[in-house]
Amino acid sequence: MSTAAVAHAEETSLGQPHLKIGFWTFLGSECFFFGSLIATYMSYRGHSVAGPFPHHGPPHGTGILNIPVTSISSFVLLTSSLAMVLALAACQKGDRKKTSFWLCMTAFFGLIFLGFQAYEFTEFYHNGLSLTKNLFGCTFFVLTGFHGAHVSIGVLWLLSLFVINQREGIPVEKSLSVEIAGLYWHFVDIVWIVIFTLVYLIPD
Amino acid sequence: MADTLLEQETHDHPTPSTYVKIGVILTVITAVEVSIYYIPAMRGVLVPLLLVLSAVKFLTVVGWYMHLKMDPVIYSRLFFAPLLLATGMTVVLMLLFGHFFPHAKP
Amino acid sequence: MSTKAAALPRLQEEAYKGAWSWITTVDHKRVGILYGMTAFSFFLIGGMEALIIRTQLAGPEGTVVTAGTFNALFTMHALTMIFLVIMPLGAAFFNYMIPLMIGARDVAFPRLNALSYWVFLTGALFLNVSFLVGTPPDVGWFAYAPLTAKAFSPTHAVDYYIFGLQILGISSMMAGFNFIVTILNMRTPGMTMMRLPVFVWMTLVVQFLVVLAFPIITVGLIFLQFDRFFGTHFYEASAGADPLLWQHLFWLFGHPEVYILILPAMGIVSEVLPTFSHKPLFGAPFVIFSGVLIGFLGFGVWSHHMFTTGLGPVADAAFSTTTMMIAVPTAVKIFNWIATIWGGRIRLTTAMLYALGFIAMFIIGGLSGVMHASPPVDLQQQDSYFVVAHIHYVLFGGSILGLFAGIFYWYPKMTGRLLDERLGKLQFWLQMIALNVTFFPMHFLGVDGMPRRIYTYYGTDGWNGWNMVATIGSYVLGLSVMIFLFNFFRSLRAGKPAGADPWDGATLEWTIPSPPPLYNFARLPVVTSARPFWEVKYASAAQKAQMEKAEKERGADHIHIPPPSYWPIVLAFGMAVFFAGWFFNYYVNVAGVLIVLAATFAWVYEPGH
């Protein structure tokens, strides 16, 4: 990460590191990216001409979404945020071993979440819901697919930090890099909170 | 000029055990959300309840895990302004596509 | 201002020669020049596209180009002027001037800055390569669905549009994050937000618009790409979807985009007018607040581009209201500009003439815009030449005139020489007359029923006269640009030396040499007002003595100049490979991703940054 930016944080107008300000701005812009995907999903809800449909109950009968399974994967992602924040705390205390452990756990939980997504996508495909089957397929797979892509990038990022920490260590002065990764990871988690509620838990 | 870096560092910083407690709260709220999904009698209030509960989870993660509550206010502004605008955009689009009044004439 | 400083970096000065130094530059001034040179080249290309259009339409049943070619011409003319000219010309000024105006030595992320230029160039070339392969985009710059569906546009034309815009969007967003952090976090001591020059404030608003609006079009383009490549149905009515979704997503981006196009010019005018009136900007806080309000409200008016799509009276009324509301802060700015000039000691330099011309032309463009804001009136005006008139008054009469004001104002700072004022005034008057001759008749043509985007018309339509007038005007516009080019290059070699402060400016960029040294400021200035240089130049003897004493007491500055880097151009290349992959096969996509990843890791680990 830019050591110049970190080292001179005190010389900045707001007394804050450039990277952190830039990253929160980026998260603001990501609100519009996911907002557009979610807005499309919600606007096209109920507009599919043919099935499969998301939820059980009238008017369509059976629904394809598996709430119990997705509840578990949501719990996994939530827990990964806890692991992330513990990794940052460890890094800020200079505890190199704990930092590695919690970074690894976060990535691990992220991978489990992705595993659940992979399972869900293949199940849906076998039950007749493909990307192009109907509007629900289009909006669901693109929304959750881009979310999953964000999770994947996050896992790569965390594993990179893990490797760096193992090889040369991430000292307290450079904990900003873990903090930024954490902001990204938590953001991906809160997007899922929104998706889980709007897509899975709110029925037609 | 640069004023408050030192002051920020002495703000109260949540401890790991606080984070774990928050994690437990988030799990409980999720469990409640899933439970009320399955209770037929709650269907009437399901949507408002879910929106409120998930908003609580959202703001908890943002406020504590992402440390916004304890950080300088500039970060809150940089995040919440776009969030509110994007939410507004989503609601207006849903309105324009007839999501809220499916059988209304334009 | 004191220019005494500790040991100044000489090392990088040697690396400042030759093409490689341009390819690896991370100096914001050089990045600004790269943006400016590229943008002006595309101005010439977009201008030629316009001249061919006007030649074809000079008389009825023209045979200069076929209908298909004409479609590509007006599509590419718009895309070029908007994304490859006005936006990057603005970027040229942001890059060069923002650090100078806030008293900084560079932007917050110098390599990201260079990257945004190389990605911009990639996008510009990507879009124009479509000409070379014979399939330029030909669906209008707003590419409405379902015309853009694979069924109706089977060639790669629309794909060049999709990926060209995605690449350009990435470039703009990178620059956006950079300038937001720079302006918020790199101001020199004493420069509070309200002491920022208005140009810097307008730039800040523009960058927020960029980073918030571009993600929307990114999603819209992803949907279009998925429909065309993977068979999804985001815009397909037969699957229950609504082609209007594209229009909503496009204009949710598109409307903030037009404010992205005009606010920089408004910022420039807000700098030029006070300087050449020798008066502070009247009501600067109001001008700033109006700019912020315009940016914010700009997200709430998008469906005024869709009044004729059957949204219904409630939606129409709502968007009509918000659109009319947005005229208010614009009017506030205009009144403040007029009040600035009133009673001032006015010097009619070319820059000043352009700023004044901007106000007059933008008022006309704004008036036609307010007319569009009424749905019943718009029902007749939509898709007619009345809209073409409106667009060109605000974009040429507004943005381009404003940008020329900036060019004549800041050219001396960037080159150390003045542009020739006589040629400049000739150019200005030619342009003022020609743009009105070209575009004013289009109001009449629109009211007379001439639709947009038609490649020809019949002699019996009654449109012959005004079309001929417009075409003649357009040729004179072309001539005026030639005069500018001559002035630009001749002044580089033989223009009058400008010195640091040719205009008696009030802001920080005039306190340093022309052109500025690599490190901009030997000592970062301490600022106590919004007009720091006037404070210094016009201080009383006692105040001056006090300032010199304060300067002596300050220690030497630590100057860190980031070394050059080739990772930005490598990363941009990786991005180009990724996007080109959509035209070939997935292996190429993967190769692009790997190059980007490798360049990212190398970037993070690069020493010296």
PDB file of C-alpha atoms in Angstrom, chain A residues 1-4 8 12-19 21-22 25-26 28-29 32-33 36-37 40 44 47-49 131-135 138-139 142 146 160 164 168, chain C residues 108-109 173 177 180-181 184-187 208 211-212 215-216 218-219 222-223 226 230-235 238-242 245 249 299 558 560 601 604-605 609:
ATOM      1  CA  MET A   1       0.000   0.000   0.000  1.00  0.00           C
ATOM      2  CA  SER A   2       1.111   3.571  -0.445  1.00  0.00           C
ATOM      3  CA  THR A   3       3.444   4.183   2.453  1.00  0.00           C
ATOM      4  CA  ALA A   4       3.752   7.814   1.485  1.00  0.00           C
ATOM      5  CA  HIS A   8       1.912  11.589   5.946  1.00  0.00           C
ATOM      6  CA  THR A  12      -3.589  15.840   5.232  1.00  0.00           C
ATOM      7  CA  SER A  13      -6.372  18.420   5.369  1.00  0.00           C
ATOM      8  CA  LEU A  14      -8.790  16.127   7.178  1.00  0.00           C
ATOM      9  CA  GLY A  15      -6.149  14.325   9.208  1.00  0.00           C
ATOM     10  CA  GLN A  16      -7.235  11.072   7.610  1.00  0.00           C
ATOM     11  CA  PRO A  17      -5.438   8.714   5.212  1.00  0.00           C
ATOM     12  CA  HIS A  18      -6.101   9.237   1.498  1.00  0.00           C
ATOM     13  CA  LEU A  19      -6.868   5.571   0.988  1.00  0.00           C
ATOM     14  CA  ILE A  21     -11.368   8.529   2.247  1.00  0.00           C
ATOM     15  CA  GLY A  22     -11.075   7.178  -1.283  1.00  0.00           C
ATOM     16  CA  THR A  25     -16.196   7.145  -1.574  1.00  0.00           C
ATOM     17  CA  PHE A  26     -15.856   3.951  -3.588  1.00  0.00           C
ATOM     18  CA  GLY A  28     -20.741   5.099  -1.864  1.00  0.00           C
ATOM     19  CA  SER A  29     -20.478   4.500  -5.574  1.00  0.00           C
ATOM     20  CA  PHE A  32     -25.373   2.815  -6.883  1.00  0.00           C
ATOM     21  CA  PHE A  33     -24.012  -0.263  -8.625  1.00  0.00           C
ATOM     22  CA  SER A  36     -29.327  -0.456  -9.847  1.00  0.00           C
ATOM     23  CA  LEU A  37     -29.172  -4.266  -9.813  1.00  0.00           C
ATOM     24  CA  THR A  40     -34.112  -3.907 -11.525  1.00  0.00           C
ATOM     25  CA  TYR A  44     -39.252  -6.887 -12.517  1.00  0.00           C
ATOM     26  CA  HIS A  47     -43.226  -9.870 -14.275  1.00  0.00           C
ATOM     27  CA  SER A  48     -41.932 -13.287 -15.330  1.00  0.00           C
ATOM     28  CA  VAL A  49     -44.160 -14.771 -17.987  1.00  0.00           C
ATOM     29  CA  LEU A 131     -30.040 -17.529 -16.540  1.00  0.00           C
ATOM     30  CA  THR A 132     -32.242 -17.161 -19.587  1.00  0.00           C
ATOM     31  CA  LYS A 133     -35.314 -19.151 -18.543  1.00  0.00           C
ATOM     32  CA  ASN A 134     -37.358 -16.153 -17.433  1.00  0.00           C
ATOM     33  CA  LEU A 135     -37.023 -12.648 -15.962  1.00  0.00           C
ATOM     34  CA  CYS A 138     -32.073 -13.073 -15.435  1.00  0.00           C
ATOM     35  CA  THR A 139     -32.401 -10.705 -12.503  1.00  0.00           C
ATOM     36  CA  VAL A 142     -27.057 -11.406 -12.411  1.00  0.00           C
ATOM     37  CA  PHE A 146     -22.179 -10.043  -9.245  1.00  0.00           C
ATOM     38  CA  SER A 160      -3.098 -12.111  -0.382  1.00  0.00           C
ATOM     39  CA  ILE A 164       1.937 -11.103   3.091  1.00  0.00           C
ATOM     40  CA  GLU A 168       6.888 -10.313   6.089  1.00  0.00           C
TER      41      GLU A 168
ATOM     42  CA  ALA C 108      -3.710  11.986  -4.040  1.00  0.00           C
ATOM     43  CA  PHE C 109      -2.977   8.928  -6.192  1.00  0.00           C
ATOM     44  CA  MET C 173     -14.491   6.838 -12.117  1.00  0.00           C
ATOM     45  CA  PHE C 177     -12.046   9.012  -6.738  1.00  0.00           C
ATOM     46  CA  ILE C 180     -12.413  13.764  -4.519  1.00  0.00           C
ATOM     47  CA  VAL C 181      -9.615  12.660  -2.189  1.00  0.00           C
ATOM     48  CA  LEU C 184     -10.877  16.962   0.381  1.00  0.00           C
ATOM     49  CA  ASN C 185      -7.506  15.943   1.753  1.00  0.00           C
ATOM     50  CA  MET C 186      -4.642  17.820   0.085  1.00  0.00           C
ATOM     51  CA  ARG C 187      -5.503  21.467   0.542  1.00  0.00           C
ATOM     52  CA  PHE C 208     -19.244  12.985  -7.123  1.00  0.00           C
ATOM     53  CA  VAL C 211     -18.682   8.178  -9.249  1.00  0.00           C
ATOM     54  CA  LEU C 212     -22.389   7.935  -8.449  1.00  0.00           C
ATOM     55  CA  PRO C 215     -22.311   2.750 -11.947  1.00  0.00           C
ATOM     56  CA  ILE C 216     -25.907   3.046 -13.150  1.00  0.00           C
ATOM     57  CA  THR C 218     -22.467   0.248 -16.038  1.00  0.00           C
ATOM     58  CA  VAL C 219     -25.384  -1.905 -14.898  1.00  0.00           C
ATOM     59  CA  ILE C 222     -24.147  -5.112 -18.436  1.00  0.00           C
ATOM     60  CA  PHE C 223     -27.813  -5.944 -18.979  1.00  0.00           C
ATOM     61  CA  PHE C 226     -25.970 -10.094 -21.284  1.00  0.00           C
ATOM     62  CA  PHE C 230     -25.952 -14.692 -23.195  1.00  0.00           C
ATOM     63  CA  GLY C 231     -29.581 -14.524 -24.237  1.00  0.00           C
ATOM     64  CA  THR C 232     -31.048 -12.845 -21.149  1.00  0.00           C
ATOM     65  CA  HIS C 233     -34.229 -10.778 -21.464  1.00  0.00           C
ATOM     66  CA  PHE C 234     -33.630  -7.580 -19.538  1.00  0.00           C
ATOM     67  CA  TYR C 235     -35.021  -5.439 -22.360  1.00  0.00           C
ATOM     68  CA  SER C 238     -41.935 -10.834 -24.924  1.00  0.00           C
ATOM     69  CA  ALA C 239     -40.378 -12.137 -21.704  1.00  0.00           C
ATOM     70  CA  GLY C 240     -42.310  -9.650 -19.577  1.00  0.00           C
ATOM     71  CA  ALA C 241     -39.496  -7.132 -19.478  1.00  0.00           C
ATOM     72  CA  ASP C 242     -39.763  -3.466 -20.415  1.00  0.00           C
ATOM     73  CA  LEU C 245     -35.779  -0.063 -18.302  1.00  0.00           C
ATOM     74  CA  LEU C 249     -31.044   3.390 -16.429  1.00  0.00           C
ATOM     75  CA  PHE C 299     -30.525  12.823  -9.878  1.00  0.00           C
ATOM     76  CA  HIS C 558       9.986  18.071   2.654  1.00  0.00           C
ATOM     77  CA  HIS C 560       8.532  13.969  -2.155  1.00  0.00           C
ATOM     78  CA  PHE C 601       0.285  -6.730  -7.510  1.00  0.00           C
ATOM     79  CA  VAL C 604       1.126  -2.333  -4.874  1.00  0.00           C
ATOM     80  CA  TYR C 605       4.708  -3.446  -4.340  1.00  0.00           C
ATOM     81  CA  HIS C 609       5.217   5.140  -3.963  1.00  0.00           C
TER      82      HIS C 609
END
